[in-house]
C-alpha angles and dihedrals in degrees: 000000000000113000112236123217131215097180115140108207090191096057124110091236091054091049092049093048092046094051091048096048093043090055091048091050092049091053091048094048091051091049093050092048091050092050099042094049099033093136092051124186094323095064091039090057091048090053091049091047088058090052091254134124122227117256092256092049089053092052091047090054090048099051125082109264112267095010124128124250115214099210114199132212099354090168094056111139095012109161089344098120138032088255125048117260103186113212087353088287093285136076120220133175150123119270141160115257120179089344095308129105111239138176110243121203113184129176117223106219091191089069107075091319091300091293120160120254117184090265090050090056091046092050092047091050092048090054090052090047091054091046093051094045092049098035094240122160111248118230114191119197100195124203106138144131090214125238120010095247099208088062098038092130089062099044107035121045112037132086095258097039133100097304091059089072091068093041088055092049091053093047094047093047088053088053090054093252103142118242114199127173135191119193114212102164137344117003102177141175112332089000088070088074092067094076093029091056095042121103089234131008139194131198132197114232115237096014109042118084131170125192140140089224126020125229096273093052092044090053092047093048102039108009091242115141111209137153122244091246094051092044100049113346128143097270092048092057099039097043107026116018099031090217090129128048105196132040118213128197093214143339094285091051090049090055091049090053091048090052088054091050090053091045091061096047117114122264119285123244121282116263111259092215135053113249128199138197109295117244126201118242117260092238133061116259088217087074090067087080091060095044098050107084124241088235124049090218092064115094122235136177109267092201088069088059094046091049089063097047110035124082111273089353086273127150125168099207123216118215090351095178097042125076088001096184089073117057113208125180151133119260145143128248120188087349093303121117114243138180107225124211112180130171118237096171141328117336115255127185090264091052092052093048091048092050092048092052092047094050090052089055093049093047091052090056094037091241115162116245122233117195122198108193126207102137138142090193137259120332115268135201137088094281092057096040089053089049091058101254090158095056093042091049088049089058090058091047090050091051095048093046096050102036104118097203129097111284126198124186129197121185103213099169128345127356109191138166121323089348086075089057097044090050095051104265123181093285090062095061105242114188088237133004126191138175137204118237094252095047121119128207128184143116088273139337119291093243091052093047091049091048091053093050092046090052092050091051092046091054091049091052093047090055087056092048093251134124131231112247123212089240092055091045090054090046089057099037103047101056091043093052090046091049093050092046091054097041094042093055118114092236092055090050095047093048087061095044095248083142138019095247148318115265133206100238089231089060094048097099093051095046096045089048090053091048091050090050089054089053096052097093096046113141106217130177120228114285118252118186125208126224115318105208108232 
């Protein structure tokens, strides 16, 4: 059951891989630091001068001392708009508050006054989706000017726009998932419904204000001249309107009150699986940097990755000698049982059938599924089409789509084509999905896409009695390969919330363990599969 390792840390290949991955991680770390602290000391001082804490200081006060915060999608909005929107203008993540894991959604008022860009809405909704799926209380730290008005057509009217936030609050409250809000600054227009629709709400005296229309709009609409404090200040809503339940002296006091609110919540659901004491892997996670190739197209042994992440480096493999390009097995991670599905090559019919069978077993025992993606897709060619690769691949897709157990996905290398779907990509609703900095994700590789387009152009020319020149081929190929390289990059994907964050490979075990812990109170219905085409 223990995974052996044949990695030579003194080899030239290891040294080359290590240097490459270390450089990639350094670039990524510098980018994250730049984004997460975009305001720097100047904006921090302005917040303090107003008697306010920064958004990260608020979260630090809220969390249990010494506990980890699993921040999500820190690259959201990166290079998405003409103006920078660091972290998408909102911080989200899972953290422990009064001994209970909660989803925290916190506006950053230093980013465009905390207003909502399209990516801000998307990130907020994703946090609520995770909270609902995993039955996590939602804690909203509100400090926002509402919708970003110049982009109102992209944040206001559609199904997954700003209004969906309140719809989700109503639905989660009905499912007994606590909704708790704390207002630290502006809470304007539709945003006023966040505290109003919460089960309990808090407001900071002197800074927090809640109103459907601010003083300028009130004057324009009715002629009434009124100050923000008199219109919707803390005393108004705690003493007159009853919109808010708790009055806080300052940000720190608000976080102390929120901790008390969480403390007096009922008990969370019982874990559906039996956990055990976590055990460290036998091999150093630092070695992941030397194992992961410097080129995503180069193959590597996925068991070497698993040996540095799973508890005790143990994996009880299922059908080890059948469908060998898909590793399936039972393991533990952070003490929690998991069913592991990891690519070790292209998916064949046998791989798909093996994966389908294994998922059925995990579902029956309510074991969470953990997908490690490094996949170019399903095998193509006449031999495989005649052998029914499409219907066998469809079985795996059916199983992944319908498995009502927690699902976590990590893109280790490439994630291409239908392989992304069969291995629980974003479209298949994993509870959490992460990538490594060197991962690639797209419908196919850039070289393959360029080859297809060159072939199409060549056929068009041949019908016209013309020939493809090397100059024309290069003219087609080069921009396509450049486009796919840019759009397939992990940073590009994470900026658009195709994942929940990019991980340092050495932190993978810790983050996945945190994510699994967040999944442990998921309330899932019994799994029912559709028709498996035979």
